[in-house]
Amino acid sequence: MRLILIRHGETEWNAERRLQGHADAPLSERGIAQARRAAAFFAAEPAPGLVVSSDLGRARRTAEILGFPDAVTDPRLREMDLGDWTGRFIAEIEAEDRHAYRDWRLGTHTPPRGETWQAFRGRVGAAIADILARAPGDAVVVTHEGVVRATCDVLVGLAPQSLAPLVPGAVTVFAVNRAVSPAAARLLTFNYVSAPDDLKIRGLDHAPV
């Protein structure tokens, strides 16, 4: 089977380099366009056996645009809880501590009152295991950058330090062999978008969540 993950389209806070975590902002016009372009990828594919979305609005809206309005929602597929960083601008965090944001991206720093990488990885891993166990065929997961990065770590041992930033609307695909225990996975595609402009990151970096 294939496990196909897609990051939601850009939100207004992503465009402002502002962190969301469990908060939500609507998709930007660019984010809606990204989701529409990604829909062409899924339109060319056989219908998946299971579609699951994060329960946050930006993921659910992306799922609708992709053609999956009835996607099952799972709160375990939410982005990492950023605690006191929720709603803050990346530039403000970097001005206070120039290494904190970078180290958080690498999985070695936890925002005040936020979720640790290991706790986050654990809940994402549990959600992915359930999806793999119950999907009758290929599974599609509409979610957030952090969840895709955690899935890469869980399934194929690629830690955050080994991964480039994931752009909004990007597709990541794993081939999963469920005939063995634990299931064996291979990474087939990472950070795929159909339009070169979608690979452009606003500003010096992008708000990853």
CSV table of C-alpha atoms in Angstrom, one decimal:
chain,number,residue,atom,x,y,z
A,1,MET,CA,0.0,0.0,0.0
A,2,ARG,CA,0.9,3.7,-0.2
A,3,LEU,CA,0.7,6.2,2.5
A,4,ILE,CA,0.3,9.6,0.9
A,5,LEU,CA,0.6,12.7,3.1
A,6,ILE,CA,-0.1,16.3,2.0
A,7,ARG,CA,0.7,19.4,4.0
A,8,HIS,CA,-2.2,21.9,4.0
A,9,GLY,CA,-2.0,25.0,1.8
A,10,GLU,CA,-0.4,28.2,3.0
A,11,THR,CA,-2.3,30.1,5.6
A,12,GLU,CA,-2.3,33.8,6.3
A,13,TRP,CA,-0.2,33.2,9.3
A,14,ASN,CA,2.3,31.1,7.3
A,15,ALA,CA,2.6,34.1,4.9
A,16,GLU,CA,3.4,36.4,7.9
A,17,ARG,CA,6.0,34.0,9.3
A,18,ARG,CA,3.7,33.5,12.4
A,19,LEU,CA,3.5,30.2,14.3
A,20,GLN,CA,0.1,28.5,14.6
A,21,GLY,CA,0.5,25.2,16.5
A,22,HIS,CA,-3.0,24.3,17.6
A,23,ALA,CA,-4.3,27.7,16.7
A,24,ASP,CA,-5.7,28.3,13.3
A,25,ALA,CA,-5.7,30.8,10.5
A,26,PRO,CA,-7.6,30.6,7.2
A,27,LEU,CA,-5.8,29.6,4.0
A,28,SER,CA,-4.4,32.5,2.0
A,29,GLU,CA,-5.3,32.9,-1.6
A,30,ARG,CA,-2.0,31.3,-2.5
A,31,GLY,CA,-2.8,28.4,-0.2
A,32,ILE,CA,-6.1,27.8,-1.9
A,33,ALA,CA,-4.4,27.8,-5.2
A,34,GLN,CA,-1.8,25.4,-3.9
A,35,ALA,CA,-4.5,23.0,-2.7
A,36,ARG,CA,-6.2,23.2,-6.1
A,37,ARG,CA,-3.0,22.3,-7.9
A,38,ALA,CA,-2.5,19.4,-5.5
A,39,ALA,CA,-6.0,18.2,-6.3
A,40,ALA,CA,-4.8,17.4,-9.8
A,41,PHE,CA,-2.4,14.9,-8.3
A,42,PHE,CA,-5.1,13.1,-6.5
A,43,ALA,CA,-7.5,13.3,-9.4
A,44,ALA,CA,-5.1,11.3,-11.5
A,45,GLU,CA,-4.8,8.6,-8.8
A,46,PRO,CA,-7.1,5.7,-7.9
A,47,ALA,CA,-9.5,6.5,-5.1
A,48,PRO,CA,-7.8,5.9,-1.8
A,49,GLY,CA,-9.1,3.4,0.6
A,50,LEU,CA,-9.0,5.8,3.5
A,51,VAL,CA,-8.6,9.6,3.9
A,52,VAL,CA,-7.8,11.1,7.3
A,53,SER,CA,-7.3,14.7,8.1
A,54,SER,CA,-6.1,16.7,11.1
A,55,ASP,CA,-9.0,18.2,12.9
A,56,LEU,CA,-7.6,21.7,12.6
A,57,GLY,CA,-9.5,24.0,10.1
A,58,ARG,CA,-6.6,24.6,7.7
A,59,ALA,CA,-6.2,20.9,7.1
A,60,ARG,CA,-9.9,20.2,6.8
A,61,ARG,CA,-10.3,23.1,4.3
A,62,THR,CA,-7.4,21.7,2.3
A,63,ALA,CA,-9.0,18.2,2.3
A,64,GLU,CA,-12.2,19.7,1.0
A,65,ILE,CA,-10.4,21.4,-1.9
A,66,LEU,CA,-8.6,18.2,-2.7
A,67,GLY,CA,-11.9,16.5,-3.1
A,68,PHE,CA,-12.2,14.8,0.2
A,69,PRO,CA,-14.9,16.6,2.1
A,70,ASP,CA,-15.8,13.5,4.1
A,71,ALA,CA,-12.3,12.8,5.4
A,72,VAL,CA,-12.2,11.3,8.8
A,73,THR,CA,-10.6,13.7,11.3
A,74,ASP,CA,-8.0,12.7,14.0
A,75,PRO,CA,-6.8,15.2,16.6
A,76,ARG,CA,-3.6,13.2,16.9
A,77,LEU,CA,-2.6,14.5,13.5
A,78,ARG,CA,-2.6,18.1,14.7
A,79,GLU,CA,0.6,20.1,14.5
A,80,MET,CA,2.8,20.3,17.5
A,81,ASP,CA,1.5,22.2,20.5
A,82,LEU,CA,3.8,25.3,20.6
A,83,GLY,CA,2.7,26.5,24.0
A,84,ASP,CA,3.8,30.1,24.6
A,85,TRP,CA,5.0,30.4,21.0
A,86,THR,CA,1.5,30.0,19.6
A,87,GLY,CA,0.6,33.1,17.6
A,88,ARG,CA,4.1,34.6,17.8
A,89,PHE,CA,6.2,35.9,14.9
A,90,ILE,CA,9.3,33.9,14.1
A,91,ALA,CA,11.3,37.1,14.0
A,92,GLU,CA,10.3,38.0,17.6
A,93,ILE,CA,11.5,34.6,18.8
A,94,GLU,CA,14.8,34.8,17.0
A,95,ALA,CA,15.4,38.3,18.3
A,96,GLU,CA,15.1,37.0,21.9
A,97,ASP,CA,17.2,33.9,21.3
A,98,ARG,CA,18.7,33.4,17.8
A,99,HIS,CA,19.1,29.7,18.3
A,100,ALA,CA,15.7,28.8,19.8
A,101,TYR,CA,13.7,28.6,16.7
A,102,ARG,CA,16.4,26.7,14.8
A,103,ASP,CA,16.8,24.2,17.6
A,104,TRP,CA,13.1,23.7,17.8
A,105,ARG,CA,13.1,22.9,14.0
A,106,LEU,CA,15.8,20.3,14.7
A,107,GLY,CA,13.8,18.7,17.5
A,108,THR,CA,16.2,19.7,20.3
A,109,HIS,CA,14.3,22.6,21.8
A,110,THR,CA,10.8,22.8,23.4
A,111,PRO,CA,8.9,26.1,23.5
A,112,PRO,CA,7.8,27.2,27.0
A,113,ARG,CA,4.7,25.1,27.9
A,114,GLY,CA,5.0,23.4,24.5
A,115,GLU,CA,5.0,19.8,23.4
A,116,THR,CA,8.3,17.9,23.3
A,117,TRP,CA,9.5,16.3,20.0
A,118,GLN,CA,9.4,12.9,21.6
A,119,ALA,CA,5.8,13.3,22.8
A,120,PHE,CA,4.7,14.7,19.5
A,121,ARG,CA,6.5,11.9,17.6
A,122,GLY,CA,4.7,9.4,19.9
A,123,ARG,CA,1.2,10.6,19.2
A,124,VAL,CA,1.8,11.0,15.5
A,125,GLY,CA,3.3,7.5,15.4
A,126,ALA,CA,0.2,6.1,17.1
A,127,ALA,CA,-2.1,7.8,14.6
A,128,ILE,CA,-0.1,6.6,11.6
A,129,ALA,CA,0.0,3.0,13.0
A,130,ASP,CA,-3.8,3.0,13.3
A,131,ILE,CA,-4.2,4.3,9.7
A,132,LEU,CA,-1.9,1.6,8.3
A,133,ALA,CA,-3.8,-1.0,10.2
A,134,ARG,CA,-7.2,-0.1,9.1
A,135,ALA,CA,-6.8,1.3,5.5
A,136,PRO,CA,-8.2,-1.2,3.0
A,137,GLY,CA,-5.9,0.2,0.3
A,138,ASP,CA,-3.8,3.4,-0.1
A,139,ALA,CA,-4.3,6.0,2.6
A,140,VAL,CA,-4.2,9.8,2.3
A,141,VAL,CA,-3.4,12.0,5.3
A,142,VAL,CA,-4.1,15.7,5.1
A,143,THR,CA,-2.0,17.4,7.8
A,144,HIS,CA,0.8,19.7,8.8
A,145,GLU,CA,4.5,20.0,8.2
A,146,GLY,CA,5.5,18.7,11.6
A,147,VAL,CA,3.4,15.6,11.2
A,148,VAL,CA,5.0,14.8,7.9
A,149,ARG,CA,8.4,15.2,9.5
A,150,ALA,CA,7.5,13.0,12.4
A,151,THR,CA,6.2,10.4,10.1
A,152,CYS,CA,9.5,10.4,8.2
A,153,ASP,CA,11.2,9.8,11.6
A,154,VAL,CA,8.8,7.0,12.7
A,155,LEU,CA,8.6,5.1,9.4
A,156,VAL,CA,12.1,5.4,7.9
A,157,GLY,CA,14.3,6.9,10.6
A,158,LEU,CA,14.8,10.3,9.0
A,159,ALA,CA,15.2,12.7,11.9
A,160,PRO,CA,14.3,16.4,11.6
A,161,GLN,CA,17.9,17.3,11.1
A,162,SER,CA,17.9,15.3,7.8
A,163,LEU,CA,14.9,17.0,6.2
A,164,ALA,CA,14.5,20.2,4.2
A,165,PRO,CA,11.6,22.4,5.0
A,166,LEU,CA,8.3,21.1,3.6
A,167,VAL,CA,6.4,23.7,1.5
A,168,PRO,CA,2.7,24.2,1.7
A,169,GLY,CA,0.7,21.9,-0.5
A,170,ALA,CA,3.5,19.4,-0.8
A,171,VAL,CA,2.9,15.7,-1.2
A,172,THR,CA,5.0,13.0,0.5
A,173,VAL,CA,4.6,9.3,-0.4
A,174,PHE,CA,5.7,6.1,1.4
A,175,ALA,CA,5.4,2.5,0.1
A,176,VAL,CA,4.4,0.4,3.1
A,177,ASN,CA,4.6,-3.4,3.3
A,178,ARG,CA,2.1,-4.6,5.9
A,179,ALA,CA,2.9,-8.2,5.4
A,180,VAL,CA,5.8,-8.0,7.9
A,181,SER,CA,5.7,-6.8,11.6
A,182,PRO,CA,6.4,-4.1,12.2
A,183,ALA,CA,5.4,-2.7,8.8
A,184,ALA,CA,8.3,-1.9,6.6
A,185,ALA,CA,8.3,1.4,4.7
A,186,ARG,CA,10.3,3.2,2.0
A,187,LEU,CA,10.1,6.9,1.2
A,188,LEU,CA,9.1,7.2,-2.5
A,189,THR,CA,8.5,11.0,-2.8
A,190,PHE,CA,9.2,13.9,-0.5
A,191,ASN,CA,8.1,17.6,-0.8
A,192,TYR,CA,6.5,17.2,-4.3
A,193,VAL,CA,4.6,20.1,-5.9
A,194,SER,CA,3.6,20.4,-9.5
A,195,ALA,CA,4.3,24.1,-9.9
A,196,PRO,CA,7.9,25.4,-9.5
A,197,ASP,CA,6.6,28.6,-7.9
A,198,ASP,CA,5.2,26.6,-5.0
A,199,LEU,CA,8.7,25.7,-4.0
A,200,LYS,CA,9.5,29.4,-3.4
A,201,ILE,CA,9.4,30.2,0.3
A,202,ARG,CA,8.2,33.7,1.4
A,203,GLY,CA,10.9,35.7,3.1
A,204,LEU,CA,14.1,34.2,4.4
A,205,ASP,CA,12.3,31.1,5.7
A,206,HIS,CA,8.7,30.0,6.1
A,207,ALA,CA,6.5,29.5,9.1
A,208,PRO,CA,6.4,25.7,9.1
A,209,VAL,CA,3.2,25.1,11.0
